PDB file of C-alpha atoms in Angstrom:
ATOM      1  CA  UNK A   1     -25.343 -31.553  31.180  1.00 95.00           C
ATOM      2  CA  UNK A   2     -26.534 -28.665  33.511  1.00 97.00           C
ATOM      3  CA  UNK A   3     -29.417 -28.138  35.135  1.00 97.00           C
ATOM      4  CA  UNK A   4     -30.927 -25.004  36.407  1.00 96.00           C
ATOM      5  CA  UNK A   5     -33.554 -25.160  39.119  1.00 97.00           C
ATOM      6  CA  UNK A   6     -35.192 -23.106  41.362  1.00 97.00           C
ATOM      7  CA  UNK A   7     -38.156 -21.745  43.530  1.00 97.00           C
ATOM      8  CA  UNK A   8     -40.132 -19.090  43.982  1.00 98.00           C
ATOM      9  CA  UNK A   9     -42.747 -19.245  47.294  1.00 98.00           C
ATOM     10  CA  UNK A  10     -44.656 -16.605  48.679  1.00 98.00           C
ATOM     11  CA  UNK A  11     -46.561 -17.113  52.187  1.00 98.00           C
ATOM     12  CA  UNK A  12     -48.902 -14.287  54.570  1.00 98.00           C
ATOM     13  CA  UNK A  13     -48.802 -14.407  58.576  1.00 98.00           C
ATOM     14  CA  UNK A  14     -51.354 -12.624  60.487  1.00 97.00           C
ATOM     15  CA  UNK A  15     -48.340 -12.043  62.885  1.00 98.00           C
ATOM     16  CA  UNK A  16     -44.645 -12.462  63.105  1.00 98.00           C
ATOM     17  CA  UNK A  17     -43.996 -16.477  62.572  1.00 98.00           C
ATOM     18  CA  UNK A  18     -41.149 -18.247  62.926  1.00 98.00           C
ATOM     19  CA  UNK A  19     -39.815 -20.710  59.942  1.00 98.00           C
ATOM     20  CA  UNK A  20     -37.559 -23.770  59.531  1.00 98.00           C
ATOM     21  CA  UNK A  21     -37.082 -24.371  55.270  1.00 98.00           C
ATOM     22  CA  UNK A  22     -35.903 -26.935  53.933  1.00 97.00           C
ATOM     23  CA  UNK A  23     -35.635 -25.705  50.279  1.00 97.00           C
ATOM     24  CA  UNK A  24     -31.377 -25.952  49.567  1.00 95.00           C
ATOM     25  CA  UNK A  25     -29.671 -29.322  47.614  1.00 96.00           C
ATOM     26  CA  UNK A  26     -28.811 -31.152  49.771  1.00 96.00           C
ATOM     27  CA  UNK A  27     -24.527 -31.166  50.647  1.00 94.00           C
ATOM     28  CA  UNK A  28     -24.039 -34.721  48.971  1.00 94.00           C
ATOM     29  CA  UNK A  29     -24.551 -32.514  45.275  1.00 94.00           C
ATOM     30  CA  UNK A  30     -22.960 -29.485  46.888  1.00 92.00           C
ATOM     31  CA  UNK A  31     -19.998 -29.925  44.733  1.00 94.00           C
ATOM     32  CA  UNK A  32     -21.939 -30.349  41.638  1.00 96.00           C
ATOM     33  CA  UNK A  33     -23.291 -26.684  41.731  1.00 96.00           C
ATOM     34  CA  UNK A  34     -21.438 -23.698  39.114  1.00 94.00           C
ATOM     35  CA  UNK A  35     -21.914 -21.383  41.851  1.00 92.00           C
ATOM     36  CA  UNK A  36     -23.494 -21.165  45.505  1.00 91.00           C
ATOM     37  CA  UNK A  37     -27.247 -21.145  45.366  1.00 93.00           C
ATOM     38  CA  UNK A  38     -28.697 -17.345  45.035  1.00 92.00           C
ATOM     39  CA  UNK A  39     -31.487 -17.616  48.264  1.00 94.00           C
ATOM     40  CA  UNK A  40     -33.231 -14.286  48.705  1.00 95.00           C
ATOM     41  CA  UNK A  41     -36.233 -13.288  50.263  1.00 97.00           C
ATOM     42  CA  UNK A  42     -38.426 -10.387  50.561  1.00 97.00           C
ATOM     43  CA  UNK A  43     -38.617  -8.336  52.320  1.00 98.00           C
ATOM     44  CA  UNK A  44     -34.948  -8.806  53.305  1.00 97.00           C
ATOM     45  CA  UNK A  45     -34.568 -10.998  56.238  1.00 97.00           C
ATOM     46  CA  UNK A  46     -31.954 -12.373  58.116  1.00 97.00           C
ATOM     47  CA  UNK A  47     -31.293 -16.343  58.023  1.00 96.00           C
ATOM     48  CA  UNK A  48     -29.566 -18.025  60.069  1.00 97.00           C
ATOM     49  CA  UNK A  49     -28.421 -21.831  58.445  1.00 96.00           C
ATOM     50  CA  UNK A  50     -27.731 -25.617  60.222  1.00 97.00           C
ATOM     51  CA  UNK A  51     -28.224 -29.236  59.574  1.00 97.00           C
ATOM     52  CA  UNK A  52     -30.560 -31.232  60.917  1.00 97.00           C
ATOM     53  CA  UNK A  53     -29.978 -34.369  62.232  1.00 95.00           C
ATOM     54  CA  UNK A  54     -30.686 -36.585  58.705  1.00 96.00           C
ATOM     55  CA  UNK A  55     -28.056 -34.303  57.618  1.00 96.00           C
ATOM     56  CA  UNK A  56     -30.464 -31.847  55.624  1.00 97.00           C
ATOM     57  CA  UNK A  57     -29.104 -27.785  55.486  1.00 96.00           C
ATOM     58  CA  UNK A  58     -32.330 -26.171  57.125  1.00 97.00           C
ATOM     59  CA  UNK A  59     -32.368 -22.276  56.987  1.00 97.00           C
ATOM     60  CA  UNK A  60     -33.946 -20.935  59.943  1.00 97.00           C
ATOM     61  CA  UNK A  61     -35.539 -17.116  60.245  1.00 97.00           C
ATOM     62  CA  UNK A  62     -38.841 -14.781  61.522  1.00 98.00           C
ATOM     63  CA  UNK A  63     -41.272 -14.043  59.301  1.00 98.00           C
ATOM     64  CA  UNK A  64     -42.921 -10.412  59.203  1.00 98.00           C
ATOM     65  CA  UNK A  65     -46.659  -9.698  59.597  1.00 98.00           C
ATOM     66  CA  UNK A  66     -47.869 -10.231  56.233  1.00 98.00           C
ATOM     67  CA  UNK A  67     -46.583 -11.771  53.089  1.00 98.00           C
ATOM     68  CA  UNK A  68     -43.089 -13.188  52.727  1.00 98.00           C
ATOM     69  CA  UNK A  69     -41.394 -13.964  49.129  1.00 98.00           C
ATOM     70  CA  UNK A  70     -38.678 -16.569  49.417  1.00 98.00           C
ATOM     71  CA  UNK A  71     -36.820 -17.227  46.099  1.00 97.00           C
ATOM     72  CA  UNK A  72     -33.901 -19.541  45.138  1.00 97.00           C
ATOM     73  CA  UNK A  73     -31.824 -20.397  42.158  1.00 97.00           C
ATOM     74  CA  UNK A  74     -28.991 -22.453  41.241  1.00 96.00           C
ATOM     75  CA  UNK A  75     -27.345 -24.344  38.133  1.00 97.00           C
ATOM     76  CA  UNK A  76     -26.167 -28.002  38.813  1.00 97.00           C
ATOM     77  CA  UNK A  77     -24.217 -30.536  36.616  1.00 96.00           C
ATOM     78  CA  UNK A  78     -25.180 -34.004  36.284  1.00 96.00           C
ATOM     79  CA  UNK A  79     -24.257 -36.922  34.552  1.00 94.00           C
ATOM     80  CA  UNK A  80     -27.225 -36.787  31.789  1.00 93.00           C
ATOM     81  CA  UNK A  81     -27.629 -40.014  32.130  1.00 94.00           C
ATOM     82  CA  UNK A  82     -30.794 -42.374  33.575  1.00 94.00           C
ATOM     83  CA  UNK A  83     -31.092 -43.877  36.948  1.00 92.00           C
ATOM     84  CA  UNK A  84     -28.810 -47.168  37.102  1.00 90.00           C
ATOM     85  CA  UNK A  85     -30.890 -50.404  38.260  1.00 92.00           C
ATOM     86  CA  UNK A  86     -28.748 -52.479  40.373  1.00 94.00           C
ATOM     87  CA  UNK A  87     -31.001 -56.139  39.604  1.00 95.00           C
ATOM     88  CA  UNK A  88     -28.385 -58.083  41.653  1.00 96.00           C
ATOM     89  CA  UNK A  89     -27.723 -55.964  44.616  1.00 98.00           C
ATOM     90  CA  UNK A  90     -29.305 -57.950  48.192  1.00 98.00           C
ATOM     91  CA  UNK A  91     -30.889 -57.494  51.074  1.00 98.00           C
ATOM     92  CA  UNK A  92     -28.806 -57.203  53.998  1.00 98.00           C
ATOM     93  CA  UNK A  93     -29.974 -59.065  57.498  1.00 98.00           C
ATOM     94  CA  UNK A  94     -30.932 -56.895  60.335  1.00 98.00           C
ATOM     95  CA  UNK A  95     -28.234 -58.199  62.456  1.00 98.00           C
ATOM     96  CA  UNK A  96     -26.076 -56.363  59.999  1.00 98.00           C
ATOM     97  CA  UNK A  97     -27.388 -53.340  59.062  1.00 98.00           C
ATOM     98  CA  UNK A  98     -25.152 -50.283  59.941  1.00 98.00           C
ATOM     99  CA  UNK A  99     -26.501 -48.531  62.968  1.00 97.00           C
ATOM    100  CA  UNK A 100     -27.666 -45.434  61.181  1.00 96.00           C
ATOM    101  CA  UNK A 101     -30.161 -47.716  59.167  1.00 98.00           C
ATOM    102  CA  UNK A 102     -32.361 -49.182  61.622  1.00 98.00           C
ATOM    103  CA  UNK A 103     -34.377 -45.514  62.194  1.00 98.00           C
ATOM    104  CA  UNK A 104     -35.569 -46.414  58.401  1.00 98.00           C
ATOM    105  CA  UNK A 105     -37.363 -49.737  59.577  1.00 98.00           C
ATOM    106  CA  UNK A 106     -39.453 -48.173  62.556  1.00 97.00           C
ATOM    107  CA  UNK A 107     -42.827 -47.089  61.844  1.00 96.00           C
ATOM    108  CA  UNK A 108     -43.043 -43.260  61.498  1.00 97.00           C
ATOM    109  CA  UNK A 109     -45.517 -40.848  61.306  1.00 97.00           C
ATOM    110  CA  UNK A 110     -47.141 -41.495  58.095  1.00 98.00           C
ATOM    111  CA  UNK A 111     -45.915 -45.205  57.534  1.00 98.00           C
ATOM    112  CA  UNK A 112     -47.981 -47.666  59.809  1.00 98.00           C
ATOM    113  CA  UNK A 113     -45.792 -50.692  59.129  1.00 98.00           C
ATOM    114  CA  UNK A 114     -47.963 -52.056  62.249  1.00 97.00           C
ATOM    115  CA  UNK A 115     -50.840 -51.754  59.815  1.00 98.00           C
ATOM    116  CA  UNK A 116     -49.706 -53.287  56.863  1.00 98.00           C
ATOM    117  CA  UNK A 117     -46.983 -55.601  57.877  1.00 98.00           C
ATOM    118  CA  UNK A 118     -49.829 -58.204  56.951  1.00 98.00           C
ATOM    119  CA  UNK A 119     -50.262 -57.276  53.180  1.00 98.00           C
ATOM    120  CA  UNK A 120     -46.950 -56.498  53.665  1.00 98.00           C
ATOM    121  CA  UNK A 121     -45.761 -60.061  53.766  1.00 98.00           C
ATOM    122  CA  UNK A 122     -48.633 -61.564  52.378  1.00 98.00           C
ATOM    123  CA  UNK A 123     -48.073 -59.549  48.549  1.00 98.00           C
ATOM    124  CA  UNK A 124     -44.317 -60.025  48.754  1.00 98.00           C
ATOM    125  CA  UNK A 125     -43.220 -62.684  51.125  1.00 97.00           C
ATOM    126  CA  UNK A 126     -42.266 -65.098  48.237  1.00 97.00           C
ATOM    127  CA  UNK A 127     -40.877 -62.567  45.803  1.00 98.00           C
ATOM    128  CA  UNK A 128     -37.125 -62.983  45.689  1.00 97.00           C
ATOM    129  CA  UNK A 129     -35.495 -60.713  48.366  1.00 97.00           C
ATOM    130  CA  UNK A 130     -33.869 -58.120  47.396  1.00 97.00           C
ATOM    131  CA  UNK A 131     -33.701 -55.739  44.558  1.00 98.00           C
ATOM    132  CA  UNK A 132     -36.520 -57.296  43.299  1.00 97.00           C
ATOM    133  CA  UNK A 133     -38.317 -57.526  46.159  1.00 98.00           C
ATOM    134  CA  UNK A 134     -37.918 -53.798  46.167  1.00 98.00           C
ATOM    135  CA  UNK A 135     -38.958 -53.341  42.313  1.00 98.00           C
ATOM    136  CA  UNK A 136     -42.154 -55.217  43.046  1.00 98.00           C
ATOM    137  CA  UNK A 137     -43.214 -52.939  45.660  1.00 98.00           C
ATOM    138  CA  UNK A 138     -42.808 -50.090  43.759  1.00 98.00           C
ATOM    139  CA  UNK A 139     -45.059 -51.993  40.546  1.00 98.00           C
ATOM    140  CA  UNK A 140     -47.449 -52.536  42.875  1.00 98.00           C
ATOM    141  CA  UNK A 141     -47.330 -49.382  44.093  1.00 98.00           C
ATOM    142  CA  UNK A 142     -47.173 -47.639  41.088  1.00 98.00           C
ATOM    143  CA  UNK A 143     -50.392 -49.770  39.976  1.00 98.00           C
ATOM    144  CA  UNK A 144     -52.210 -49.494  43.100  1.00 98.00           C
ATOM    145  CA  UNK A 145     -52.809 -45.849  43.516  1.00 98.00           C
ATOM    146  CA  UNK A 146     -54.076 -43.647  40.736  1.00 97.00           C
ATOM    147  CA  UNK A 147     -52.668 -39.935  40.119  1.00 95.00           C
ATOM    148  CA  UNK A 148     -54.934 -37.084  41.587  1.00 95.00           C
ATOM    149  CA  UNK A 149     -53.752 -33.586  42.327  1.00 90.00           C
ATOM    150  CA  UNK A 150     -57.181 -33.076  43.188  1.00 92.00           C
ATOM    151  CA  UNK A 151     -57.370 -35.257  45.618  1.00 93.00           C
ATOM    152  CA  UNK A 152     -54.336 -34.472  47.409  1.00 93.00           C
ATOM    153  CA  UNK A 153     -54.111 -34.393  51.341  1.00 94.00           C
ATOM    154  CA  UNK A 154     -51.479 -33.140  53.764  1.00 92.00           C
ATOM    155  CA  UNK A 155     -52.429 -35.984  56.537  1.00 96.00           C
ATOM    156  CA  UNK A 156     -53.233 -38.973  54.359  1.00 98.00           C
ATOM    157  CA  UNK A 157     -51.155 -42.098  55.640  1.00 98.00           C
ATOM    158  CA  UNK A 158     -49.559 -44.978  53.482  1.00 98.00           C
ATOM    159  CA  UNK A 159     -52.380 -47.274  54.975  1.00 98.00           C
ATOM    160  CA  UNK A 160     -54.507 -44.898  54.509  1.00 98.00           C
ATOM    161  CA  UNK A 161     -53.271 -44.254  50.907  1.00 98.00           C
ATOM    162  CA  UNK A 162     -53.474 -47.978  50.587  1.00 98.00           C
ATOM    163  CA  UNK A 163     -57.184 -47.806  50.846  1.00 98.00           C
ATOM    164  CA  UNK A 164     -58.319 -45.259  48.989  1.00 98.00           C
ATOM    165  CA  UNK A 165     -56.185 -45.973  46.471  1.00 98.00           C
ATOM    166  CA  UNK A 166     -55.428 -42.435  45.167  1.00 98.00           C
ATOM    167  CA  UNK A 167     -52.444 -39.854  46.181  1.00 97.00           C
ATOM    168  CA  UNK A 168     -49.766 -37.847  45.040  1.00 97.00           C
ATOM    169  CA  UNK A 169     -46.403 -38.655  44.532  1.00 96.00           C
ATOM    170  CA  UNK A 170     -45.885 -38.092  48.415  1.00 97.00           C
ATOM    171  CA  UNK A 171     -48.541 -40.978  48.443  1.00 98.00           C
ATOM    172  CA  UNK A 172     -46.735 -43.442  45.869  1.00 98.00           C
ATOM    173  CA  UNK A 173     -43.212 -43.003  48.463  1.00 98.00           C
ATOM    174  CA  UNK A 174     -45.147 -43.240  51.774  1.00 98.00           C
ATOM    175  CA  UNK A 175     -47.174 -46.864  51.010  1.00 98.00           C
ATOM    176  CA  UNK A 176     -43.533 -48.126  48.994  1.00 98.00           C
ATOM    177  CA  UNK A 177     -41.456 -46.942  52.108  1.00 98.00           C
ATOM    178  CA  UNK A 178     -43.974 -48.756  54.893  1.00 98.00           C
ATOM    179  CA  UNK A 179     -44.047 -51.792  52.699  1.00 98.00           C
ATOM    180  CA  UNK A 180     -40.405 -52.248  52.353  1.00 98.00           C
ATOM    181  CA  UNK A 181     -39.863 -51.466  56.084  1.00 98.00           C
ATOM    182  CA  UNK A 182     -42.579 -54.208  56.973  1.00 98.00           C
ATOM    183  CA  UNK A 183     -40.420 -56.444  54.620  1.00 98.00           C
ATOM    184  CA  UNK A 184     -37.235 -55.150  56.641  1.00 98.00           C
ATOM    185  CA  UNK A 185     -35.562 -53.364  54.161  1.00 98.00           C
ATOM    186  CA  UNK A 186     -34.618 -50.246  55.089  1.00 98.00           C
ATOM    187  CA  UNK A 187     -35.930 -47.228  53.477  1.00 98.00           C
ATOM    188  CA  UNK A 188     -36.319 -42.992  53.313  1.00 98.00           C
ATOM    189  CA  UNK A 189     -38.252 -40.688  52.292  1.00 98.00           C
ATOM    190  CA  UNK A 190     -36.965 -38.401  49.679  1.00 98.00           C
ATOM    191  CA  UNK A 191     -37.896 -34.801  48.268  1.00 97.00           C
ATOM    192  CA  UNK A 192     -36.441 -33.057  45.617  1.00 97.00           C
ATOM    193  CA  UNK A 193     -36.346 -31.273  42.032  1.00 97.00           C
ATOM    194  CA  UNK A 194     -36.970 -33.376  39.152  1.00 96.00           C
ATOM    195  CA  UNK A 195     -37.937 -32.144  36.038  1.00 91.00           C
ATOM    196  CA  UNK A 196     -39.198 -33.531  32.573  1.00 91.00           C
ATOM    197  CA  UNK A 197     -35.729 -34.272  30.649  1.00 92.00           C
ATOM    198  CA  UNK A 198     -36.381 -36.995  28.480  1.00 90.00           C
ATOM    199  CA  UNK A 199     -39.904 -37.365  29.179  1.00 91.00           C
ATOM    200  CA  UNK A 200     -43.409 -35.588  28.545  1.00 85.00           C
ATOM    201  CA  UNK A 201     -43.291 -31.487  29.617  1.00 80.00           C
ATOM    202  CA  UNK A 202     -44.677 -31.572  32.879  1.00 77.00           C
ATOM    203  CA  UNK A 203     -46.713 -28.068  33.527  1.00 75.00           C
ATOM    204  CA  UNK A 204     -47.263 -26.691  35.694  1.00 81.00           C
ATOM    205  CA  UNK A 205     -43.820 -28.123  37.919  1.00 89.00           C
ATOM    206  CA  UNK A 206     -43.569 -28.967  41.727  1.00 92.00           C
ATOM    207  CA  UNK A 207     -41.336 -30.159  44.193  1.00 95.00           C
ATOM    208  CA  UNK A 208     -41.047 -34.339  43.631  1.00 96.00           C
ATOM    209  CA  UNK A 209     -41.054 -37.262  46.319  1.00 98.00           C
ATOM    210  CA  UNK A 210     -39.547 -40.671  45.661  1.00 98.00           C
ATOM    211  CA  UNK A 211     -37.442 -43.239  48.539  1.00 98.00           C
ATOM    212  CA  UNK A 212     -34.088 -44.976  49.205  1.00 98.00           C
ATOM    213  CA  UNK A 213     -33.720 -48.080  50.079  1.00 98.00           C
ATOM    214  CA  UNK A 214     -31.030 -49.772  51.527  1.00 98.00           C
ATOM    215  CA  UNK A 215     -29.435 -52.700  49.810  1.00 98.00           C
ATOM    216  CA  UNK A 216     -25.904 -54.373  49.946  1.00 97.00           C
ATOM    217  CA  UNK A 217     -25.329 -52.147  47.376  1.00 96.00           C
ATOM    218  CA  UNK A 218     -26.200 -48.930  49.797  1.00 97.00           C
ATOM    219  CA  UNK A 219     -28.551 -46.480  48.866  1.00 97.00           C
ATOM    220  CA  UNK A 220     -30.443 -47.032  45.933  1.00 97.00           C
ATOM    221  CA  UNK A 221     -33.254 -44.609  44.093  1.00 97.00           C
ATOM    222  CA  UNK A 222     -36.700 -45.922  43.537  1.00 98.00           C
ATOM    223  CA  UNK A 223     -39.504 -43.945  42.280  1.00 98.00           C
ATOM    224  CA  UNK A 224     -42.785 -45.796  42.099  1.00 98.00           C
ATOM    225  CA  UNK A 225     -44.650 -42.616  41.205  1.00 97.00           C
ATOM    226  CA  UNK A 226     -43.325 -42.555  37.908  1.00 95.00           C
ATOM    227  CA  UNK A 227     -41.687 -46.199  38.014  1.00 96.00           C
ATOM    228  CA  UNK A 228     -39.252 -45.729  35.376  1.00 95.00           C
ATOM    229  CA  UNK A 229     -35.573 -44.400  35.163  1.00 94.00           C
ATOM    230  CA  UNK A 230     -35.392 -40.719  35.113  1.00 95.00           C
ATOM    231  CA  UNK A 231     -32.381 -37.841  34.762  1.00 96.00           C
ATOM    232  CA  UNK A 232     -31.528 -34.880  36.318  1.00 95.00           C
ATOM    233  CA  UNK A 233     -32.936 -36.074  40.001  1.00 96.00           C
ATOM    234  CA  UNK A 234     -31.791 -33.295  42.484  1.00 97.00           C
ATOM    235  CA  UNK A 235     -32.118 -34.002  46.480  1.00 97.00           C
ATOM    236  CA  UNK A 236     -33.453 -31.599  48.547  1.00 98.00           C
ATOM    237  CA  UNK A 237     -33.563 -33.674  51.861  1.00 98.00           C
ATOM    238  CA  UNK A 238     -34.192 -36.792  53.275  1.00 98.00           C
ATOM    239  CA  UNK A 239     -36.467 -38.560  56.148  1.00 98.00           C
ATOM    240  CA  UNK A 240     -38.273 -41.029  58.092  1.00 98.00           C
ATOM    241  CA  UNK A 241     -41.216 -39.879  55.742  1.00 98.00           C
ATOM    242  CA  UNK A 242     -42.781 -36.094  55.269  1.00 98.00           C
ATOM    243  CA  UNK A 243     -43.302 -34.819  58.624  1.00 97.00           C
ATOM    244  CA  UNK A 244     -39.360 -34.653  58.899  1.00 97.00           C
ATOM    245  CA  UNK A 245     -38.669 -32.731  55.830  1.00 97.00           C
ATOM    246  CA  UNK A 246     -41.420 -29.627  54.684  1.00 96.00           C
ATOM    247  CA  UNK A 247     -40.789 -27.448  52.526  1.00 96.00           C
ATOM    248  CA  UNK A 248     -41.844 -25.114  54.837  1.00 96.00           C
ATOM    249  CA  UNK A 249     -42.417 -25.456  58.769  1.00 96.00           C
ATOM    250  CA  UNK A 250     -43.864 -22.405  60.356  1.00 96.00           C
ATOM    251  CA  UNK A 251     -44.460 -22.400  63.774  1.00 97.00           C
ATOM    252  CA  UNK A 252     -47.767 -20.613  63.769  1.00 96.00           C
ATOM    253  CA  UNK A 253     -50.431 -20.000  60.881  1.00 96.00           C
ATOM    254  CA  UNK A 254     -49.740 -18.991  57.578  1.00 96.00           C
ATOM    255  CA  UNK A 255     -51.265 -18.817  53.956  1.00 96.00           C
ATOM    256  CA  UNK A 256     -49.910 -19.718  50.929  1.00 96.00           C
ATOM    257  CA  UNK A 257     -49.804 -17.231  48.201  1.00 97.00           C
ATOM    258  CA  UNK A 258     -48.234 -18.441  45.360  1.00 96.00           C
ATOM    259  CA  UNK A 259     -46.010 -21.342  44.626  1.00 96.00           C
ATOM    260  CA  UNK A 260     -43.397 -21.730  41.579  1.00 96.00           C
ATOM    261  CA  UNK A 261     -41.314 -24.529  41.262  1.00 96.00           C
ATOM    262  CA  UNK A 262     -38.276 -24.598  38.014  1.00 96.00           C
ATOM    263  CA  UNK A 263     -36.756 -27.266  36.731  1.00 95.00           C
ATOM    264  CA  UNK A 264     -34.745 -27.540  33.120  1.00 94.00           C
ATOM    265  CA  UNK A 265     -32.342 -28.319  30.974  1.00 94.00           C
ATOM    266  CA  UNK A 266     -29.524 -25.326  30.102  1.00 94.00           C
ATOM    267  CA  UNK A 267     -27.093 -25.355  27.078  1.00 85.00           C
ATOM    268  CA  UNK A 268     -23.755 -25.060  27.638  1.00 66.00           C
ATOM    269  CA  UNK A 269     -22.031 -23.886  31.305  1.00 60.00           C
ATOM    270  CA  UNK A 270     -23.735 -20.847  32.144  1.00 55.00           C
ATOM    271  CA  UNK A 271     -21.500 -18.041  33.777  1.00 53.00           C
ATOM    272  CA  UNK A 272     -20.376 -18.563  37.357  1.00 50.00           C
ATOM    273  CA  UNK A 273     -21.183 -15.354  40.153  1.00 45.00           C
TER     274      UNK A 273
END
């Protein structure tokens, strides 16, 4: 099947403001795309491009007194199919976890596995390790915290989150990453596109969060927002949690405009150019 996605984000400065964006799929799908990704921006503005060090392509450039359109557009292929569960798949020990894993059990900025390594162990301590270990998290999770655009907040914490008991998806992945970390399994945050093939239309759409966790296996999708197998998951980038990836990182004030987010099904192979 393909997929088209895309973006459309418009942001004011008072006064020229420098960006980071983190808004391209991420190199590991590079291959899957008909065509480079269109990125445009208005006014025209030149970007500069790198990769951060989670790997993530970050483009880089100065944004003008006053408001600032960035756009983006691609078509992807993917498999059509749902998520795979991997029920057997085990925890690996510590002592032999590869190097570039052990960043994923440290407490980060929003994931205070100080906090909850308590509740941590004492909710999933006798739960068989391993991928199930990691599924009940995410039903807990997923059962835990209710739904509430409303009541979103940019600095809410996963212990935080596991108090109040209400989020966003960026909620749901924060409390399931510091839980598995206090558990030492290994796990990342995760934004990206996903849209509503083969489920109910989500409207209006937005950017998605859900984690990876590390298993004997390697990196495995879990989503305890939504909890269920889903298609057509695009990665954007990856982290510690969300302070490592925004969508956006301006180094000064800004003000955001307007925000579109596409994400849908497309018959047939659309033209390449």
């Amino acid at each position: 099947m393909f997929i088209r996605y895309g973006y459309e984000i418009t942001i004011h400065c008072d006064n020229p403001t420098a960006l980071v964006c983190l808004l391209s799929v991420h190199e590991d799908r590079a291959g899957d795309l008909l065509a480079p990704e269109a990125t445009f921006t208005q006014p025209i503005l030149p970007i500069s491009t790198y990769f951060d060090m989670f790997g993530n392509k970050c483009r880089r450039l100065l944004a003008p007194a006053g408001d600032l359109t960035i756009w983006g557009d691609a078509t992807i292929r993917d498999s059509g199919l749902p998520e795979l569960a991997w029920p057997n798949a085990r925890e690996v020990p510590v002592s032999e976890l590869p190097d570039d894993c052990l960043v994923y059990l440290m407490g980060s900025r929003y994931c205070e596995t100080d906090r909850l390594s308590q509740a941590a162990w004492d909710l999933f301590g006798e739960v068989a390790p391993g991928w199930t270990r990691v599924q009940a998290v995410c039903d807990f999770v997923h059962a835990h915290i209710a739904f509430d655009y409303m009541q979103a907040r940019s600095t809410r914490t996963a212990y935080e989150a596991f108090g109040e008991k209400v989020g966003v998806c960026r909620d749901y992945a924060h409390l399931a990453l510091a839980l598995c970390r206090c558990l030492n399994i290994p796990a990342r945050y995760v934004n990206g596109h996903l849209g509503d093939i083969g489920v109910p239309v989500v409207d209006p759409m937005d950017f998605s969060a859900w984690i990876e966790v590390y298993l004997d296996c390697g990196w495995v999708t879990f989503d305890p927002r939504n909890n269920i197998p889903r298609i057509g998951r695009i990665v954007v980038a990856r982290g510690r949690d969300a302070a490592d990836i925004p969508l956006v990182n301006s180094f000064g004030p800004h003000v955001l405009k307007g925000f579109r987010v596409w994400t849908y099904e497309v018959d047939g192979a659309p033209p390449q150019g």
